Short mmCIF file of C-alpha atoms in Angstrom, two decimals:
data_model
loop_
_atom_site.label_atom_id
_atom_site.label_comp_id
_atom_site.label_asym_id
_atom_site.label_seq_id
_atom_site.Cartn_x
_atom_site.Cartn_y
_atom_site.Cartn_z
CA MET X 1 2.54 -1.74 7.18
CA ARG X 2 0.67 -4.56 8.91
CA THR X 3 2.24 -7.42 10.83
CA LEU X 4 0.62 -10.80 10.38
CA LYS X 5 1.12 -13.81 12.61
CA LEU X 6 0.80 -17.12 10.80
CA THR X 7 0.42 -20.49 12.39
CA VAL X 8 1.76 -23.22 10.11
CA ALA X 9 1.50 -27.02 10.19
CA TYR X 10 3.82 -29.17 8.09
CA ASP X 11 4.91 -32.67 7.35
CA GLY X 12 8.67 -32.00 7.38
CA THR X 13 9.58 -35.26 5.60
CA ASN X 14 10.38 -33.63 2.27
CA TYR X 15 11.95 -30.36 3.53
CA ALA X 16 15.40 -29.24 4.58
CA GLY X 17 13.85 -27.76 7.77
CA TRP X 18 12.15 -24.44 8.29
CA GLN X 19 15.01 -22.05 7.48
CA ARG X 20 15.68 -21.01 3.87
CA GLN X 21 18.76 -22.87 2.40
CA ALA X 22 20.89 -22.27 -0.66
CA ASN X 23 20.72 -25.73 -2.17
CA ALA X 24 17.59 -27.40 -0.70
CA VAL X 25 13.93 -26.61 -0.36
CA ALA X 26 12.95 -25.30 3.07
CA VAL X 27 9.47 -24.63 4.46
CA GLN X 28 10.23 -20.94 4.84
CA GLN X 29 10.97 -20.57 1.16
CA VAL X 30 7.80 -22.34 0.10
CA VAL X 31 5.61 -20.19 2.34
CA GLU X 32 7.41 -16.96 1.17
CA GLU X 33 6.88 -17.97 -2.47
CA ALA X 34 3.13 -18.60 -1.79
CA PHE X 35 2.92 -15.04 -0.56
CA ALA X 36 4.49 -13.50 -3.65
CA PRO X 37 1.31 -13.05 -5.69
CA LEU X 38 -0.31 -11.27 -2.73
CA VAL X 39 2.41 -8.66 -2.49
CA GLY X 40 3.13 -7.85 -6.14
CA GLY X 41 5.43 -10.72 -7.02
CA VAL X 42 8.41 -10.36 -4.71
CA PRO X 43 8.35 -12.93 -1.88
CA PRO X 44 8.51 -11.19 1.52
CA THR X 45 10.87 -12.41 4.26
CA ILE X 46 9.00 -14.46 6.89
CA ALA X 47 10.44 -14.98 10.34
CA GLY X 48 9.74 -18.44 11.91
CA ALA X 49 9.71 -18.94 15.71
CA SER X 50 11.69 -22.18 15.45
CA ARG X 51 14.34 -23.17 12.98
CA THR X 52 13.10 -26.76 12.85
CA ASP X 53 15.72 -29.24 11.55
CA ALA X 54 15.40 -31.11 8.24
CA GLY X 55 12.74 -33.73 8.67
CA VAL X 56 11.19 -32.25 11.80
CA HIS X 57 7.42 -31.67 11.67
CA ALA X 58 5.16 -28.91 12.99
CA LEU X 59 1.62 -28.67 14.17
CA GLY X 60 1.98 -25.06 15.27
CA GLN X 61 5.02 -23.31 13.93
CA VAL X 62 4.47 -19.53 14.20
CA ALA X 63 5.80 -17.00 11.65
CA SER X 64 5.61 -13.24 11.27
CA VAL X 65 5.60 -11.12 8.16
CA HIS X 66 5.20 -7.50 7.31
CA VAL X 67 2.74 -6.67 4.52
CA ASP X 68 0.87 -3.63 3.24
CA PHE X 69 -2.08 -5.20 1.49
CA GLU X 70 -5.63 -5.03 2.80
CA PHE X 71 -6.78 -8.62 2.43
CA THR X 72 -8.49 -9.99 5.50
CA PRO X 73 -6.66 -12.66 7.48
CA VAL X 74 -9.14 -15.33 6.32
CA ALA X 75 -8.52 -14.32 2.71
CA VAL X 76 -4.77 -14.49 3.21
CA GLN X 77 -5.07 -17.96 4.70
CA ARG X 78 -7.16 -19.17 1.88
CA ALA X 79 -4.92 -17.69 -0.82
CA LEU X 80 -1.78 -19.22 0.78
CA ASN X 81 -3.38 -22.69 1.15
CA VAL X 82 -4.44 -22.70 -2.49
CA ARG X 83 -0.85 -22.16 -3.53
CA LEU X 84 0.92 -24.31 -0.92
CA PRO X 85 1.54 -28.00 -1.38
CA ALA X 86 -0.70 -30.21 0.88
CA ASP X 87 2.24 -31.06 3.20
CA ILE X 88 2.31 -27.42 4.36
CA ARG X 89 -0.93 -25.76 5.67
CA VAL X 90 -1.50 -22.39 7.12
CA VAL X 91 -3.90 -23.16 9.96
CA GLY X 92 -4.27 -19.55 11.23
CA VAL X 93 -3.64 -15.93 10.35
CA VAL X 94 -4.16 -12.97 12.64
CA ASP X 95 -3.08 -9.31 12.74
CA GLU X 96 -0.44 -8.65 15.34
CA ARG X 97 0.85 -5.38 16.84
CA PRO X 98 3.49 -3.59 14.68
CA GLY X 99 6.92 -4.85 15.35
CA PHE X 100 5.82 -8.39 16.47
CA HIS X 101 8.54 -10.86 15.62
CA ALA X 102 7.74 -14.61 15.85
CA ARG X 103 11.18 -15.65 16.95
CA PHE X 104 12.34 -12.74 19.12
CA HIS X 105 9.10 -12.51 21.06
CA ALA X 106 8.50 -16.20 21.58
CA ALA X 107 8.24 -16.90 25.30
CA GLY X 108 8.17 -20.67 25.06
CA LYS X 109 7.86 -23.71 22.83
CA THR X 110 6.48 -27.18 23.19
CA TYR X 111 7.83 -30.11 21.26
CA ARG X 112 6.68 -33.74 21.19
CA TYR X 113 8.88 -36.70 20.41
CA ARG X 114 7.41 -40.08 19.45
CA ILE X 115 9.29 -43.33 19.88
CA VAL X 116 7.73 -46.63 18.75
CA THR X 117 9.05 -49.58 20.79
CA THR X 118 7.03 -52.41 19.35
CA PRO X 119 8.61 -54.60 16.65
CA VAL X 120 6.45 -53.24 13.84
CA VAL X 121 5.73 -49.55 13.00
CA SER X 122 2.29 -48.76 11.60
CA PRO X 123 2.44 -47.65 7.97
CA PHE X 124 0.40 -44.60 9.03
CA GLU X 125 3.00 -43.46 11.56
CA ARG X 126 6.12 -44.35 9.66
CA TRP X 127 7.24 -40.82 8.81
CA PHE X 128 6.50 -39.39 12.24
CA VAL X 129 8.29 -41.64 14.71
CA TRP X 130 11.61 -43.05 15.71
CA HIS X 131 11.50 -46.86 15.56
CA ALA X 132 13.68 -47.95 18.45
CA PRO X 133 12.30 -51.34 19.57
CA TRP X 134 14.39 -52.07 22.61
CA PRO X 135 13.31 -52.45 26.24
CA ARG X 136 13.55 -49.34 28.48
CA ASP X 137 13.41 -48.57 32.14
CA VAL X 138 10.82 -45.76 31.95
CA ALA X 139 11.04 -45.03 35.65
CA ALA X 140 14.78 -44.33 35.26
CA MET X 141 14.01 -42.08 32.27
CA ARG X 142 11.46 -40.13 34.43
CA ARG X 143 14.02 -39.70 37.22
CA ALA X 144 16.58 -38.38 34.69
CA ALA X 145 13.97 -36.09 33.20
CA GLU X 146 13.29 -34.54 36.57
CA ALA X 147 17.01 -33.63 36.86
CA LEU X 148 16.83 -31.77 33.55
CA VAL X 149 13.73 -29.68 34.37
CA GLY X 150 14.55 -26.18 35.53
CA ARG X 151 17.05 -23.44 34.53
CA HIS X 152 20.42 -24.95 33.47
CA ASP X 153 23.24 -24.52 31.07
CA PHE X 154 22.38 -26.97 28.22
CA SER X 155 25.70 -26.62 26.28
CA ALA X 156 26.24 -30.39 26.37
CA PHE X 157 23.00 -30.83 24.42
CA GLN X 158 24.00 -28.79 21.34
CA PRO X 159 26.16 -29.97 18.42
CA ALA X 160 29.92 -30.08 18.95
CA GLY X 161 31.60 -27.06 17.39
CA GLU X 162 28.55 -24.80 17.86
CA PRO X 163 29.76 -21.22 18.27
CA PRO X 164 29.97 -20.50 21.98
CA ARG X 165 27.01 -18.46 23.26
CA HIS X 166 24.72 -18.03 26.20
CA ALA X 167 23.34 -21.59 26.66
CA GLU X 168 21.16 -21.24 29.76
CA ARG X 169 17.67 -22.29 29.04
CA THR X 170 14.66 -23.13 31.24
CA LEU X 171 13.05 -26.51 30.67
CA ARG X 172 9.56 -26.17 32.12
CA ARG X 173 8.28 -29.68 31.54
CA LEU X 174 9.65 -32.99 30.37
CA ASP X 175 6.96 -35.64 30.51
CA ILE X 176 7.19 -39.20 29.34
CA HIS X 177 3.92 -40.93 28.48
CA GLU X 178 3.67 -44.68 27.80
CA GLY X 179 1.10 -45.98 25.38
CA ASN X 180 0.12 -46.84 21.74
CA GLY X 181 3.10 -49.15 21.38
CA GLY X 182 5.71 -46.63 22.48
CA LEU X 183 6.69 -43.52 24.36
CA THR X 184 5.64 -39.93 23.73
CA ILE X 185 7.96 -37.33 25.28
CA GLU X 186 6.66 -33.84 25.72
CA ILE X 187 9.22 -31.09 26.09
CA GLU X 188 8.30 -27.50 27.03
CA GLY X 189 10.84 -24.79 27.54
CA ASP X 190 11.47 -21.04 27.14
CA GLY X 191 13.96 -21.66 24.35
CA PHE X 192 15.96 -24.41 22.75
CA LEU X 193 19.51 -24.67 21.52
CA ARG X 194 20.11 -26.42 18.17
CA HIS X 195 19.45 -30.18 18.49
CA MET X 196 18.65 -29.71 22.18
CA ALA X 197 15.27 -31.42 22.13
CA ARG X 198 16.54 -34.38 20.07
CA THR X 199 19.67 -34.78 22.24
CA ILE X 200 17.61 -34.78 25.43
CA VAL X 201 15.53 -37.59 23.87
CA GLY X 202 18.67 -39.47 22.82
CA THR X 203 20.11 -39.10 26.29
CA LEU X 204 16.93 -40.27 28.02
CA ASP X 205 16.81 -43.17 25.66
CA GLU X 206 20.32 -44.31 26.59
CA ILE X 207 19.39 -43.98 30.26
CA GLY X 208 16.27 -46.03 29.66
CA ALA X 209 18.18 -48.71 27.77
CA GLY X 210 20.69 -48.90 30.67
CA SER X 211 23.76 -47.78 28.69
CA ARG X 212 24.02 -44.61 30.71
CA PRO X 213 23.49 -44.03 34.46
CA VAL X 214 20.46 -42.02 35.65
CA GLU X 215 22.82 -39.61 37.46
CA SER X 216 24.46 -38.55 34.25
CA ALA X 217 21.46 -36.36 33.45
CA ARG X 218 22.17 -34.21 36.52
CA GLU X 219 25.88 -34.11 35.69
CA LEU X 220 25.31 -33.06 32.07
CA VAL X 221 23.56 -29.81 32.85
CA GLY X 222 26.20 -27.18 33.30
CA LEU X 223 28.80 -29.23 31.51
CA ALA X 224 30.10 -27.58 28.34
CA ASP X 225 31.25 -30.80 26.67
CA ARG X 226 28.96 -31.97 23.89
CA ARG X 227 30.63 -35.45 23.79
CA SER X 228 29.22 -36.18 27.22
CA ALA X 229 25.56 -36.24 26.27
CA GLY X 230 23.73 -38.91 24.39
CA ARG X 231 23.23 -39.20 20.68
CA THR X 232 20.83 -36.97 18.87
CA ALA X 233 17.54 -38.83 18.24
CA PRO X 234 16.37 -38.84 14.61
CA ALA X 235 14.60 -35.74 13.32
CA GLN X 236 11.50 -37.56 12.01
CA GLY X 237 10.24 -38.34 15.50
CA LEU X 238 10.12 -34.70 16.49
CA THR X 239 7.16 -32.28 16.13
CA LEU X 240 6.99 -28.63 17.13
CA VAL X 241 3.57 -28.57 18.79
CA SER X 242 3.13 -24.91 19.69
CA VAL X 243 4.81 -21.60 20.42
CA ARG X 244 3.78 -19.47 23.35
CA TYR X 245 3.77 -15.63 23.50
CA GLU X 246 3.17 -13.41 26.53
CA MET R 1 0.99 -78.19 4.11
CA ARG R 2 0.31 -75.45 6.75
CA THR R 3 -2.12 -72.60 6.39
CA LEU R 4 -1.06 -69.26 7.74
CA LYS R 5 -3.28 -66.38 8.54
CA LEU R 6 -1.61 -62.96 8.05
CA THR R 7 -2.88 -59.66 9.39
CA VAL R 8 -1.67 -56.87 7.16
CA ALA R 9 -1.72 -53.06 7.60
CA TYR R 10 -1.11 -50.76 4.63
CA ASP R 11 -1.13 -47.23 3.49
CA GLY R 12 -2.95 -47.75 0.19
CA THR R 13 -1.92 -44.45 -1.35
CA ASN R 14 0.58 -45.90 -3.74
CA TYR R 15 -1.18 -49.17 -4.67
CA ALA R 16 -3.85 -50.23 -7.11
CA GLY R 17 -5.80 -51.87 -4.27
CA TRP R 18 -5.27 -55.26 -2.70
CA GLN R 19 -5.93 -57.50 -5.70
CA ARG R 20 -3.16 -58.39 -8.14
CA GLN R 21 -3.43 -56.37 -11.39
CA ALA R 22 -1.88 -56.83 -14.80
CA ASN R 23 -0.54 -53.31 -15.25
CA ALA R 24 -0.24 -51.78 -11.76
CA VAL R 25 1.25 -52.73 -8.46
CA ALA R 26 -1.20 -54.16 -5.91
CA VAL R 27 -0.61 -55.00 -2.26
CA GLN R 28 -1.31 -58.72 -2.87
CA GLN R 29 1.54 -58.93 -5.37
CA VAL R 30 4.01 -57.13 -3.14
CA VAL R 31 3.23 -59.45 -0.18
CA GLU R 32 3.44 -62.52 -2.42
CA GLU R 33 6.84 -61.46 -3.73
CA ALA R 34 8.10 -60.89 -0.17
CA PHE R 35 7.14 -64.53 0.47
CA ALA R 36 9.15 -65.88 -2.46
CA PRO R 37 12.50 -66.35 -0.73
CA LEU R 38 10.82 -68.33 2.07
CA VAL R 39 9.26 -70.82 -0.29
CA GLY R 40 12.12 -71.47 -2.76
CA GLY R 41 11.65 -68.51 -5.07
CA VAL R 42 8.18 -68.86 -6.53
CA PRO R 43 5.66 -66.43 -4.97
CA PRO R 44 2.65 -68.32 -3.46
CA THR R 45 -0.92 -67.12 -4.07
CA ILE R 46 -2.29 -65.25 -1.11
CA ALA R 47 -6.05 -64.83 -0.59
CA GLY R 48 -7.13 -61.46 0.92
CA ALA R 49 -10.37 -61.11 2.90
CA SER R 50 -11.23 -57.85 1.18
CA ARG R 51 -10.40 -56.66 -2.34
CA THR R 52 -9.79 -53.14 -1.14
CA ASP R 53 -9.97 -50.59 -4.00
CA ALA R 54 -7.05 -48.53 -5.25
CA GLY R 55 -6.10 -45.95 -2.58
CA VAL R 56 -8.03 -47.63 0.23
CA HIS R 57 -6.06 -48.41 3.39
CA ALA R 58 -6.00 -51.21 5.86
CA LEU R 59 -5.25 -51.55 9.52
CA GLY R 60 -6.26 -55.21 9.66
CA GLN R 61 -6.56 -56.82 6.25
CA VAL R 62 -6.51 -60.61 6.69
CA ALA R 63 -4.89 -63.00 4.18
CA SER R 64 -4.38 -66.72 4.01
CA VAL R 65 -1.59 -68.72 2.35
CA HIS R 66 -0.55 -72.35 2.11
CA VAL R 67 3.08 -73.13 2.80
CA ASP R 68 5.15 -76.13 3.66
CA PHE R 69 8.14 -74.65 5.45
CA GLU R 70 8.73 -74.95 9.20
CA PHE R 71 9.62 -71.31 10.12
CA THR R 72 7.80 -70.10 13.20
CA PRO R 73 5.05 -67.51 12.71
CA VAL R 74 7.24 -64.89 14.38
CA ALA R 75 10.17 -65.68 12.02
CA VAL R 76 7.76 -65.43 9.00
CA GLN R 77 6.50 -62.02 10.14
CA ARG R 78 10.00 -60.75 10.66
CA ALA R 79 11.25 -62.07 7.28
CA LEU R 80 8.32 -60.53 5.42
CA ASN R 81 8.65 -57.17 7.11
CA VAL R 82 12.38 -57.01 6.26
CA ARG R 83 11.45 -57.39 2.57
CA LEU R 84 8.30 -55.36 2.48
CA PRO R 85 8.28 -51.56 1.90
CA ALA R 86 7.39 -49.48 4.95
CA ASP R 87 3.89 -48.75 3.64
CA ILE R 88 2.96 -52.42 4.03
CA ARG R 89 3.45 -54.21 7.35
CA VAL R 90 2.54 -57.66 8.44
CA VAL R 91 1.27 -57.07 11.92
CA GLY R 92 0.43 -60.70 12.80
CA VAL R 93 1.00 -64.27 11.63
CA VAL R 94 -0.69 -67.32 13.11
CA ASP R 95 -1.16 -70.96 12.04
CA GLU R 96 -4.75 -71.68 11.07
CA ARG R 97 -6.64 -74.95 10.51
CA PRO R 98 -6.05 -76.59 7.10
CA GLY R 99 -8.35 -75.21 4.49
CA PHE R 100 -8.83 -71.82 6.13
CA HIS R 101 -9.56 -69.21 3.49
CA ALA R 102 -9.35 -65.55 4.43
CA ARG R 103 -12.14 -64.45 2.08
CA PHE R 104 -14.52 -67.40 2.01
CA HIS R 105 -14.58 -67.84 5.76
CA ALA R 106 -14.78 -64.15 6.69
CA ALA R 107 -17.91 -63.61 8.82
CA GLY R 108 -17.77 -59.83 8.92
CA LYS R 109 -15.76 -56.72 8.19
CA THR R 110 -15.42 -53.29 9.78
CA TYR R 111 -14.52 -50.27 7.72
CA ARG R 112 -13.93 -46.74 8.87
CA TYR R 113 -14.42 -43.65 6.71
CA ARG R 114 -12.97 -40.24 7.65
CA ILE R 115 -14.38 -36.93 6.40
CA VAL R 116 -12.66 -33.65 7.27
CA THR R 117 -15.19 -30.78 7.31
CA THR R 118 -12.96 -27.92 8.50
CA PRO R 119 -11.51 -25.59 5.81
CA VAL R 120 -7.94 -26.91 6.27
CA VAL R 121 -6.74 -30.53 6.27
CA SER R 122 -3.83 -31.36 8.55
CA PRO R 123 -0.70 -32.33 6.55
CA PHE R 124 -0.57 -35.47 8.72
CA GLU R 125 -4.06 -36.66 7.71
CA ARG R 126 -3.93 -35.60 4.08
CA TRP R 127 -3.71 -39.06 2.52
CA PHE R 128 -6.26 -40.68 4.81
CA VAL R 129 -9.34 -38.51 4.59
CA TRP R 130 -11.88 -37.04 2.25
CA HIS R 131 -11.80 -33.22 2.47
CA ALA R 132 -15.45 -32.20 2.07
CA PRO R 133 -15.78 -28.92 3.97
CA TRP R 134 -19.50 -28.27 3.71
CA PRO R 135 -22.11 -28.07 6.51
CA ARG R 136 -24.08 -31.22 7.18
CA ASP R 137 -27.18 -32.20 9.17
CA VAL R 138 -25.63 -35.02 11.13
CA ALA R 139 -28.95 -35.90 12.79
CA ALA R 140 -30.46 -36.46 9.35
CA MET R 141 -27.43 -38.63 8.37
CA ARG R 142 -27.98 -40.70 11.52
CA ARG R 143 -31.70 -41.24 10.75
CA ALA R 144 -30.68 -42.34 7.23
CA ALA R 145 -28.06 -44.66 8.64
CA GLU R 146 -30.65 -46.37 10.82
CA ALA R 147 -32.68 -47.16 7.74
CA LEU R 148 -29.72 -48.90 6.14
CA VAL R 149 -28.81 -51.08 9.10
CA GLY R 150 -30.17 -54.66 8.78
CA ARG R 151 -30.46 -57.24 6.06
CA HIS R 152 -31.22 -55.64 2.72
CA ASP R 153 -30.59 -55.83 -1.06
CA PHE R 154 -27.77 -53.29 -1.56
CA SER R 155 -27.74 -53.52 -5.35
CA ALA R 156 -28.15 -49.77 -5.68
CA PHE R 157 -24.89 -49.28 -3.78
CA GLN R 158 -22.61 -51.16 -6.25
CA PRO R 159 -21.21 -49.84 -9.53
CA ALA R 160 -23.57 -49.60 -12.51
CA GLY R 161 -23.00 -52.45 -14.89
CA GLU R 162 -21.79 -54.87 -12.15
CA PRO R 163 -22.67 -58.43 -13.14
CA PRO R 164 -26.04 -59.31 -11.53
CA ARG R 165 -25.55 -61.42 -8.39
CA HIS R 166 -26.97 -62.10 -5.01
CA ALA R 167 -26.76 -58.61 -3.39
CA GLU R 168 -28.32 -59.16 -0.02
CA ARG R 169 -26.02 -58.16 2.78
CA THR R 170 -26.43 -57.49 6.49
CA LEU R 171 -25.19 -54.14 7.74
CA ARG R 172 -24.74 -54.61 11.42
CA ARG R 173 -23.62 -51.14 12.44
CA LEU R 174 -23.41 -47.71 10.82
CA ASP R 175 -22.21 -45.15 13.37
CA ILE R 176 -21.40 -41.52 12.72
CA HIS R 177 -19.04 -39.87 15.19
CA GLU R 178 -18.42 -36.12 15.22
CA GLY R 179 -15.09 -34.78 16.35
CA ASN R 180 -11.51 -33.80 15.42
CA GLY R 181 -12.73 -31.44 12.74
CA GLY R 182 -14.92 -33.91 10.90
CA LEU R 183 -16.93 -37.05 10.82
CA THR R 184 -15.81 -40.67 11.28
CA ILE R 185 -18.22 -43.22 9.96
CA GLU R 186 -17.88 -46.81 11.16
CA ILE R 187 -19.42 -49.46 9.02
CA GLU R 188 -19.77 -53.07 10.09
CA GLY R 189 -21.37 -55.85 8.03
CA ASP R 190 -21.24 -59.46 7.13
CA GLY R 191 -20.04 -58.69 3.57
CA PHE R 192 -19.74 -55.75 1.21
CA LEU R 193 -20.41 -55.36 -2.50
CA ARG R 194 -17.89 -53.52 -4.61
CA HIS R 195 -17.90 -49.80 -3.69
CA MET R 196 -20.73 -50.42 -1.18
CA ALA R 197 -18.99 -48.82 1.83
CA ARG R 198 -17.94 -45.75 -0.19
CA THR R 199 -21.37 -45.40 -1.81
CA ILE R 200 -23.08 -45.55 1.57
CA VAL R 201 -20.80 -42.72 2.72
CA GLY R 202 -21.51 -40.71 -0.46
CA THR R 203 -25.26 -41.17 -0.01
CA LEU R 204 -25.18 -40.20 3.66
CA ASP R 205 -23.09 -37.16 2.72
CA GLU R 206 -25.70 -35.99 0.20
CA ILE R 207 -28.43 -36.48 2.81
CA GLY R 208 -26.37 -34.53 5.32
CA ALA R 209 -25.80 -31.73 2.81
CA GLY R 210 -29.51 -31.58 2.10
CA SER R 211 -29.27 -32.51 -1.57
CA ARG R 212 -31.15 -35.76 -0.99
CA PRO R 213 -34.03 -36.56 1.35
CA VAL R 214 -33.57 -38.69 4.43
CA GLU R 215 -36.22 -41.10 3.26
CA SER R 216 -34.27 -41.92 0.15
CA ALA R 217 -32.01 -44.19 2.27
CA ARG R 218 -34.97 -46.43 3.11
CA GLU R 219 -36.16 -46.41 -0.53
CA LEU R 220 -32.70 -47.29 -1.89
CA VAL R 221 -32.33 -50.66 -0.13
CA GLY R 222 -34.01 -53.24 -2.30
CA LEU R 223 -33.81 -51.02 -5.37
CA ALA R 224 -31.69 -52.46 -8.15
CA ASP R 225 -30.90 -49.17 -9.81
CA ARG R 226 -27.41 -47.88 -9.18
CA ARG R 227 -28.27 -44.49 -10.51
CA SER R 228 -30.55 -43.92 -7.56
CA ALA R 229 -27.83 -43.92 -4.87
CA GLY R 230 -25.38 -41.17 -4.05
CA ARG R 231 -21.94 -40.75 -5.50
CA THR R 232 -19.05 -42.99 -4.41
CA ALA R 233 -16.94 -41.20 -1.80
CA PRO R 234 -13.20 -41.01 -2.63
CA ALA R 235 -11.14 -44.09 -1.83
CA GLN R 236 -8.52 -42.38 0.29
CA GLY R 237 -10.94 -41.77 3.18
CA LEU R 238 -11.65 -45.44 3.60
CA THR R 239 -9.76 -47.87 5.86
CA LEU R 240 -10.44 -51.57 6.37
CA VAL R 241 -10.23 -51.77 10.15
CA SER R 242 -10.73 -55.53 10.85
CA VAL R 243 -12.12 -58.81 9.57
CA ARG R 244 -14.06 -61.08 11.83
CA TYR R 245 -14.11 -64.93 11.73
CA GLU R 246 -16.39 -67.26 13.69
#
């Protein structure tokens, strides 16, 4: 058996997220089905590094799959892209060591969140941003971001009712760039709870808009109460940029 | 009566071009219908600077319209954007001098054409580029471009069977930038014949691919025979960037 590592880009607009669903089309399923003809007809199971939510996009999702054919990586990439719809593209295929698992072995992920603050959203950006045209105190958002960087319990940033589990994560970087009619928030961490990236953005947004004090960011980490954090920013503004491996 | 100048951005993917058509939805019609409630129900006629082809996009199409209401330009912009679909946005409204006509008074236009030359097209760019992944001699394309800049008869660059008319145009700039996995061609001129921008791109592409000699660019200008020029590059790679007025 060989283990292949795929890098996948997708426009998540029309998908129920990465992970296979019973009643909706997910990216994982579409990629698995594109594999079927290469492996004798039965779609293999593909493991994705990030279970991106419905509507979230990816520039560099990483997935692993076990196969026993002898096609070269380039031939696999070409065969998959011929079968895949244009909103999903395999941008890289390489052989990995046996046992490599895209999710279990991921050492870090980088997400990017785009907020448009001008009154009008460009037609070319419309599926890839959150349109939130209110004034913000970006300096306050940056101070709050500093308080979130580091190793913390991020329980407050996952959905209410999430099964209790180890919720310590290390946020390595949380940068806020101003420009092009809005804000771009880059979030890098060793791992992310469900909705964590989007709830960080929603919380920073409330702080920027003045409806939540800057200090609340520091108070939220370590707090187990989901109701304390800000709202979850819309999925369509979020893009999984890359996954890091040791 | 007031004359308003609108600047309009659109994703042309789902439209039969700018100009109103009998059996297909054009951008002009959609903008005119968005105006209707502001002017008592009957859509006014709006003149666009460029009759962009079906599938061509715009960052800065300019249109003029005569109205007799007293809404401020900002209120007009807001009212139109509330009614327009998200793939068409009015990005600016200003009052112009009486008699201003977006097409007749246009002094120049800038178009941009995007070619992706890598094997894979990003899902985020897929509606806005021509995927043409073959090797090109960009230096040869640049030499050919130089021969096209200036005042020439561009008859060979319009569709065969076009009614004969004055076909002298001044091409002010024809720049080819390499980067981001492809080529970006910027075309600036005082006016453009139908398909002219796309046929210039198609001709440069053939020169770059080596299927047409560099010198043919110089021979084509002044030649009235459409069959001599290259093919017309696909509409979806073309964007009207801006329209210039004196």
